[in-house]
Coordinates of C-alpha atoms in Angstrom, one line a residue:
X1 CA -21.3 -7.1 -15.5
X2 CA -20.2 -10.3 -13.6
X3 CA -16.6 -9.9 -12.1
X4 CA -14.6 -12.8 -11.1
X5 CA -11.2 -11.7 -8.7
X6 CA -8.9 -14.7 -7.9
X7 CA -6.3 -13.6 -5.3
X8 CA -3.7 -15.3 -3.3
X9 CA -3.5 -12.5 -0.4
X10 CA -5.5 -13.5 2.7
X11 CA -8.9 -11.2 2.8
X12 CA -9.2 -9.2 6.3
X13 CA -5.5 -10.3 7.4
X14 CA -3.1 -9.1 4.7
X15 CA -2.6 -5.3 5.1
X16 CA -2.6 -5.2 1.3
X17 CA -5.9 -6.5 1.1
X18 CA -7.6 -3.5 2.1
X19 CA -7.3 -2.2 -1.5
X20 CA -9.0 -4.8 -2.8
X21 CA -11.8 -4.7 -0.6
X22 CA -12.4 -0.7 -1.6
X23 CA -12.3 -1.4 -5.0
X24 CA -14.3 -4.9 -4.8
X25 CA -16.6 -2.8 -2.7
X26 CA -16.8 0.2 -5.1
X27 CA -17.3 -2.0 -8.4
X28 CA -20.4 -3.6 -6.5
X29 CA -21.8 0.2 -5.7
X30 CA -21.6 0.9 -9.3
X31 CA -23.8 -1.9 -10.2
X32 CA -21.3 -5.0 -10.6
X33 CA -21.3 -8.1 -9.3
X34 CA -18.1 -9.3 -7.8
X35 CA -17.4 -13.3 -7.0
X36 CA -13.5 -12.8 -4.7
X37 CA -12.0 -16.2 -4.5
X38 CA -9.0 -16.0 -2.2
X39 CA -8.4 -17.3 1.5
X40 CA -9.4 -15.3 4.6
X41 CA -12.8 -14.1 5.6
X42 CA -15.1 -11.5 4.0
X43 CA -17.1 -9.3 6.7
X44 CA -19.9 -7.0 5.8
X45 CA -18.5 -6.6 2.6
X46 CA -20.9 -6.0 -0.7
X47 CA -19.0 -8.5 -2.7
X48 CA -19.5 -12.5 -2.7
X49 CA -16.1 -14.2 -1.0
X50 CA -15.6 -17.6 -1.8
X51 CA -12.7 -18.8 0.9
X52 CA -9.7 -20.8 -0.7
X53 CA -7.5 -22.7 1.8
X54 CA -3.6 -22.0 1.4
X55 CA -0.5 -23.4 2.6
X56 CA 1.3 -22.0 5.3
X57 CA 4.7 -22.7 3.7
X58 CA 6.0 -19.4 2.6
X59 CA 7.1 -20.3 -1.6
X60 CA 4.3 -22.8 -1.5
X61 CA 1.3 -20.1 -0.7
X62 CA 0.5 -19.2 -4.1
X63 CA 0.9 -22.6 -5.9
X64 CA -1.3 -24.0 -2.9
X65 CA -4.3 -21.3 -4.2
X66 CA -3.7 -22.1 -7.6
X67 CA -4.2 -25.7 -7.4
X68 CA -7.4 -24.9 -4.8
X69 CA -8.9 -22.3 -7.8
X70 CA -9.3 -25.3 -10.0
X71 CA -11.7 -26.8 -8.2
X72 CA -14.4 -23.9 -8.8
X73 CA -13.0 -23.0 -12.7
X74 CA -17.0 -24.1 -13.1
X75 CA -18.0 -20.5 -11.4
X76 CA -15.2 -18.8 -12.7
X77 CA -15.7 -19.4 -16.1
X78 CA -19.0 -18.0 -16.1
X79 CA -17.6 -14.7 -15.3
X80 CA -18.0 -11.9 -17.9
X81 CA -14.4 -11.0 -16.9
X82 CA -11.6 -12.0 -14.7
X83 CA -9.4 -10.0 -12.4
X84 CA -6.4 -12.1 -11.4
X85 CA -3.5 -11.1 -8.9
X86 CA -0.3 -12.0 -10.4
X87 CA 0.9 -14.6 -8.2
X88 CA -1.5 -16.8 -9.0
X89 CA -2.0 -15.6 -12.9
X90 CA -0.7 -19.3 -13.9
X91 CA -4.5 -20.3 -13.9
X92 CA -5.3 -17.5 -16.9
X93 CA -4.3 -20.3 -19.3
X94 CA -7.8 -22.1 -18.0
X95 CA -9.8 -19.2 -18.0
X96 CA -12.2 -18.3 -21.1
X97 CA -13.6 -14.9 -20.3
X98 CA -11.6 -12.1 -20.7
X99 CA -8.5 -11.5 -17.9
X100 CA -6.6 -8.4 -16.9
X101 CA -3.9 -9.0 -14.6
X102 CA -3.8 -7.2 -10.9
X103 CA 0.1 -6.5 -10.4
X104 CA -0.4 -4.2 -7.1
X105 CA 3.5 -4.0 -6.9
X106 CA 6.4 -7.1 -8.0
X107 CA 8.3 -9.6 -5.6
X108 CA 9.1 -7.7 -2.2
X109 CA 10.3 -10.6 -0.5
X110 CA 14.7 -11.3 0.2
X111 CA 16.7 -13.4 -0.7
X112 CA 15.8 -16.9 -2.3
X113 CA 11.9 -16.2 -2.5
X114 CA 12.4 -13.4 -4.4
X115 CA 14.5 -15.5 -6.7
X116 CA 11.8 -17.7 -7.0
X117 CA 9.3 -14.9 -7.6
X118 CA 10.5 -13.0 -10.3
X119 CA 10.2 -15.6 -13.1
X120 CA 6.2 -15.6 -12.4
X121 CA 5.8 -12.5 -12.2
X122 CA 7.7 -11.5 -15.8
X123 CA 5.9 -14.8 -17.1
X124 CA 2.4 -13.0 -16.0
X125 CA 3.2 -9.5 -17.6
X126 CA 4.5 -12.1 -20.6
X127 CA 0.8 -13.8 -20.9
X128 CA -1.3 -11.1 -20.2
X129 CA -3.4 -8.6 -22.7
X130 CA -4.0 -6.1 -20.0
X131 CA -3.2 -5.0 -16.6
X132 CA -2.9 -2.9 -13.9
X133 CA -0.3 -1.1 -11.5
X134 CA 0.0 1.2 -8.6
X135 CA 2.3 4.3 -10.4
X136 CA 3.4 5.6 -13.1
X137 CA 7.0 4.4 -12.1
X138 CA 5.7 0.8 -11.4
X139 CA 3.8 1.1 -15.4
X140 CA 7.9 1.8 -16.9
X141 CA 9.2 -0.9 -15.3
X142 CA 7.0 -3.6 -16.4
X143 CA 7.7 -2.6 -20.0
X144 CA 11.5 -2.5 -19.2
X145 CA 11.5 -5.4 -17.3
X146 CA 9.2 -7.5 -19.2
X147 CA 8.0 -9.0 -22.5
X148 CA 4.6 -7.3 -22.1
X149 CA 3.0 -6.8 -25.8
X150 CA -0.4 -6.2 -24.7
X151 CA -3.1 -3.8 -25.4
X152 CA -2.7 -1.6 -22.3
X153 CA -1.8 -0.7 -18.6
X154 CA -4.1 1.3 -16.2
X155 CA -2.4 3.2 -13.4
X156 CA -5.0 2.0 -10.1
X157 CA -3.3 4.2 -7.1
X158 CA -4.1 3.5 -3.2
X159 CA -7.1 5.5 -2.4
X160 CA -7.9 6.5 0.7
X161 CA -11.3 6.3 3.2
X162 CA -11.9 10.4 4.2
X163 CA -14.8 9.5 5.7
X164 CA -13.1 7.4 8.2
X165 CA -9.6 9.0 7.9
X166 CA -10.1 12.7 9.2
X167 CA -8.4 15.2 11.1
X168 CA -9.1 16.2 14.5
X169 CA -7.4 18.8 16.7
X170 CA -3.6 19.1 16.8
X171 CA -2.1 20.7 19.5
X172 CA 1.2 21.1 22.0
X173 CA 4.0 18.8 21.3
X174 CA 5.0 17.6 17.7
X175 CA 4.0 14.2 17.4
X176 CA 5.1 12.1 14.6
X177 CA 4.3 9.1 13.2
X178 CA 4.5 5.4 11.4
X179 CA 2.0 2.7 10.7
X180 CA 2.9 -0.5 8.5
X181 CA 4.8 -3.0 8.7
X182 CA 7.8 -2.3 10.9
X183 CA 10.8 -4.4 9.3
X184 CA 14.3 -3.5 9.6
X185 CA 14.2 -3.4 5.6
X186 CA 11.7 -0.6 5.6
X187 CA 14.4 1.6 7.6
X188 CA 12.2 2.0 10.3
X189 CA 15.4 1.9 13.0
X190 CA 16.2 5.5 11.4
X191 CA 12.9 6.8 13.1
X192 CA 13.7 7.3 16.8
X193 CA 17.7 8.6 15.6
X194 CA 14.6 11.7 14.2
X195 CA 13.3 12.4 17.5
X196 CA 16.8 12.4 19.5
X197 CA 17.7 14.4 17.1
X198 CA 14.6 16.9 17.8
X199 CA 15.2 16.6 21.5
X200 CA 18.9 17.4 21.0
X201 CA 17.7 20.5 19.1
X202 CA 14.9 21.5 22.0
X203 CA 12.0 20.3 19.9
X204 CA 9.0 19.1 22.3
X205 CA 8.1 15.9 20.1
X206 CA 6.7 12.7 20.7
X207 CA 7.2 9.4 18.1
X208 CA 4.4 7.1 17.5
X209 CA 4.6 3.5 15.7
X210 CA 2.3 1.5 15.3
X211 CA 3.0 -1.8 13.1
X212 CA 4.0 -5.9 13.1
X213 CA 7.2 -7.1 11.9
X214 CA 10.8 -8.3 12.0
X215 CA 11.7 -4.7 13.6
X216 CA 9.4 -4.8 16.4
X217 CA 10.8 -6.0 19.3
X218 CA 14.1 -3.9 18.5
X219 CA 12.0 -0.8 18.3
X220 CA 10.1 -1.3 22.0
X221 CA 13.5 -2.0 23.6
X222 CA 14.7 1.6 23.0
X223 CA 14.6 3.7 26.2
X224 CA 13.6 6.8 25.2
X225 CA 11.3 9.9 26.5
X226 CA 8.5 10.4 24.2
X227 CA 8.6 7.0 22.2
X228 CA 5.5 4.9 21.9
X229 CA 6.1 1.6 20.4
X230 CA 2.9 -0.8 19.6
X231 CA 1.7 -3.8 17.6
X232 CA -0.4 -3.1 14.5
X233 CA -4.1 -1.6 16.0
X234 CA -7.5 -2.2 15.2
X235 CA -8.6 0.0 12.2
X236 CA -10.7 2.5 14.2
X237 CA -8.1 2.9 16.9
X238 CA -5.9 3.9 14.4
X239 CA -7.3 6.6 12.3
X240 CA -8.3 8.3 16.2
X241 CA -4.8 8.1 16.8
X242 CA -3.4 9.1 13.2
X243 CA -6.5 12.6 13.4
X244 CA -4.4 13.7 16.3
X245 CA -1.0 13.1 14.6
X246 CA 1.2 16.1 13.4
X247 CA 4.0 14.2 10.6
X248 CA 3.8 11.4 9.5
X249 CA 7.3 9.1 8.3
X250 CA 8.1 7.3 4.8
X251 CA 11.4 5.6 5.6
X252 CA 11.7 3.0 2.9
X253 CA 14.5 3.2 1.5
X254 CA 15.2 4.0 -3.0
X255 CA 14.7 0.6 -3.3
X256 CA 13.5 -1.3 -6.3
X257 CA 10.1 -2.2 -4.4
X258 CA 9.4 0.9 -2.7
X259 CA 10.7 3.0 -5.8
X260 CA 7.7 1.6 -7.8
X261 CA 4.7 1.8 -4.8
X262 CA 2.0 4.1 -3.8
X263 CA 2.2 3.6 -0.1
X264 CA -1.4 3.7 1.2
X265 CA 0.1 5.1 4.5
X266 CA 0.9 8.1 2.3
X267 CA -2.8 8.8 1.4
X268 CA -3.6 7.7 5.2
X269 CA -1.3 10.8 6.1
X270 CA -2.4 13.1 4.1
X271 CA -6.3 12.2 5.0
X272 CA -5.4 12.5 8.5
X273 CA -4.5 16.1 8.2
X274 CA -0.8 15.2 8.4
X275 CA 2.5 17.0 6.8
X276 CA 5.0 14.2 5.4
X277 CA 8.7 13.6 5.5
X278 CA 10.5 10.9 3.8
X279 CA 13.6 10.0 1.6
X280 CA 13.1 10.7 -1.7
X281 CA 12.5 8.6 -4.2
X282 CA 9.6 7.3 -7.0
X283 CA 7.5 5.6 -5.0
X284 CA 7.1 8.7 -2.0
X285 CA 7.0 11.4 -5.2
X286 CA 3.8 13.3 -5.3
X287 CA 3.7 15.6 -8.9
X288 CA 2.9 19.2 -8.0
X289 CA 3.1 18.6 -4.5
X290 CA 3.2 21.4 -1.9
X291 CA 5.0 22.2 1.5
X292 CA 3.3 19.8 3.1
X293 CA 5.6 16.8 1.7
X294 CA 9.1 17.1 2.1
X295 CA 11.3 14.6 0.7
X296 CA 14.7 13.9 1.2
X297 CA 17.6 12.1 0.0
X298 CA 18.5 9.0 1.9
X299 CA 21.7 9.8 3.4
X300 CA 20.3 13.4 5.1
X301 CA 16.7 11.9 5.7
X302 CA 17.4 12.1 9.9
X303 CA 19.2 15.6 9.8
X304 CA 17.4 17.2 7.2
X305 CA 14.0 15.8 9.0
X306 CA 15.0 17.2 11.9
X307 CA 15.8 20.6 10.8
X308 CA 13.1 21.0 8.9
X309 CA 10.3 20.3 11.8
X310 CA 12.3 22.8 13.8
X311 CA 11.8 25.7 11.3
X312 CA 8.2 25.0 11.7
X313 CA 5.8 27.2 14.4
X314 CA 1.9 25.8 14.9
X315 CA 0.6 28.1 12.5
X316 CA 3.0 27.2 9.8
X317 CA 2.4 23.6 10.0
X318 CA -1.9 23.9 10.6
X319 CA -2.2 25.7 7.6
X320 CA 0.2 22.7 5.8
X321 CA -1.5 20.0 7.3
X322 CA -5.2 22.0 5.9
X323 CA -3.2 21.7 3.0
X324 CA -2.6 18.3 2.8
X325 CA -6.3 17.2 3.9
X326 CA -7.4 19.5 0.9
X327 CA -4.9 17.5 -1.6
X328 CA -6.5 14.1 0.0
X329 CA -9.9 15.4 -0.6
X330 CA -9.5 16.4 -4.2
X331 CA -7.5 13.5 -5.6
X332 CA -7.1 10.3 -2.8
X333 CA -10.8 9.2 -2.7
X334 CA -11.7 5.6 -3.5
X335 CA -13.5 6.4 -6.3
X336 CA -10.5 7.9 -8.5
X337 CA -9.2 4.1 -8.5
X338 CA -12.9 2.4 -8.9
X339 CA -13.5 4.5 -11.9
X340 CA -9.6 3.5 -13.3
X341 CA -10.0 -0.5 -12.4
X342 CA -13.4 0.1 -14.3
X343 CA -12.3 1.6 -17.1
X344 CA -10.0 -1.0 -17.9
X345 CA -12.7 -3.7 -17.4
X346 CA -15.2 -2.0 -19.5
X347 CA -12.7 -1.3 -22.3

């Protein structure tokens, strides 16, 4: 089948993008062809990317693609069906083949752009026949919020790489971490009040962030033993680091957004060999879960954090963290959410 994926996320740049490029990837290696028109680059990728240029004006990004995409409705038309990101869904109206809409989570942006966000995206749901979301959280409130009447919605998770994302020794101190982006709004300043609070309670521990964002410089002005602050990393670098990694932190708040996601940095964790602690809330949930993710509300997410990672000896917490690679291995693969963004094309 001939797949067409219009996009208005930047390919290689956007941290979001990495899920498309799995499951662009993993439709090819089941015998599809894939055309990706979005801006950024493609590198060794199995997929065809055609680059679309796009404004740098934040509120202008996506109308900037739109208008860009007309210029190749030609190629897309030939498709035998169209995968379209919802910021940019306005085009639909000019496609023939059949479209599913791409909705990998609704406006995350403050104040006025969010505003201007939210009518697209409830006129998307409004237009489209079928689509796709990250949870079964972010599936109820598209039908609450919207005037969706279509045929059907497939739930298409983050998966996870386990081939790149593996665990390697864990030893001596307790070291904890987050990667993402690190903006105030995620409640990342909570995360070094966790390890003064483990110091204070004679817990050897170490805190590791890794990340780009509004929080940044904030974070690598704190003084304090055992914190290691640093921009995003290259891919690689990362999941050496994250192998060696003990907890790993879900901050974000019960917030509309992060109440309806399925945090790839969760899978990451969990691939990694890593136990979880986070507040509790839709988006952080796991259904039959065990030990190995503890969730908590948002008010006692420092305290109860903290006391929990003290009840903990090495043996408790290697045989969790075995755990936890074992729940990755069985359900987090790529290829769960391939064969569900498949189904939904095929059907």
């Amino acid at each position: 089948m001939n797949i067409v994926w219009l996009s208005s996320r930047v390919l290689g740049s956007d941290l979001c993008s990495t899920t498309q490029i799995h499951l662009a990837n993993g439709l090819v290696a089941k015998g599809h062809s894939v055309d990706f028109f979005s801006p950024g680059n493609s590198v060794a990728n199995g997929f065809k990317h055609h680059p679309i240029q796009r404004s740098s004006r934040r509120g202008f990004q996506a109308r900037s693609v739109v208008k860009k995409l007309h210029e190749h409705l030609g190629d897309i038309n030939s498709a035998d069906v169209v995968l379209i990101d919802w910021p940019v869904f306005s085009i639909a109206k000019k496609i023939n083949p059949p479209v599913v809409l791409i909705d990998r989570g609704p406006p995350a942006d403050n104040g006025i752009l969010a505003m201007l966000q939210w009518r697209p995206w409830r006129k998307a749901w409004s237009k489209a026949n079928k689509g796709t979301t990250v949870s079964g959280a972010h599936s109820q409130f598209v039908t609450n919020k919207t005037k969706f009447t279509g045929k059907s919605i497939q739930v298409i998770p983050a998966g996870v790489d386990l081939e790149l994302f593996q665990p390697s020794l864990k030893e001596g101190q307790i070291k904890l971490a987050y990667h993402g982006r690190v903006d105030v709004h995620r409640g990342v300043m909570s995360l070094p009040m966790v390890l003064a609070g483990l110091h204070s309670q004679g817990v050897d521990a170490t805190l590791h962030i890794h990340g780009t964002g509004d929080a940044l410089g904030r974070l690598q002005s704190i003084d304090m033993e055992g914190l290691e602050v640093t921009q995003a990393l290259p891919q690689k670098e990362l999941t050496a680091k994250l192998a060696t990694y003990d907890i790993g932190l879900l901050p974000m708040p019960d917030h509309k957004v992060w109440g309806l996601a399925s945090p790839l940095k969760r899978s990451e964790y969990l691939a990694g060999g890593m136990v979880i602690c986070g507040i509790d809330h839709t988006g952080h949930r796991i259904e039959d879960s065990g030990d190995w993710l503890q969730l908590f509300t948002q008010k006692d997410f420092i305290t109860s954090t903290v006391t929990w990672i003290k009840s903990l000896d090495r043996e408790t917490l290697s045989q969790l963290q075995n755990e936890s690679r074992k729940y990755a291995e069985d359900t987090l693969s790529w290829s769960h959410s391939i064969d569900a963004l498949e189904s939904i094309i095929l059907s």
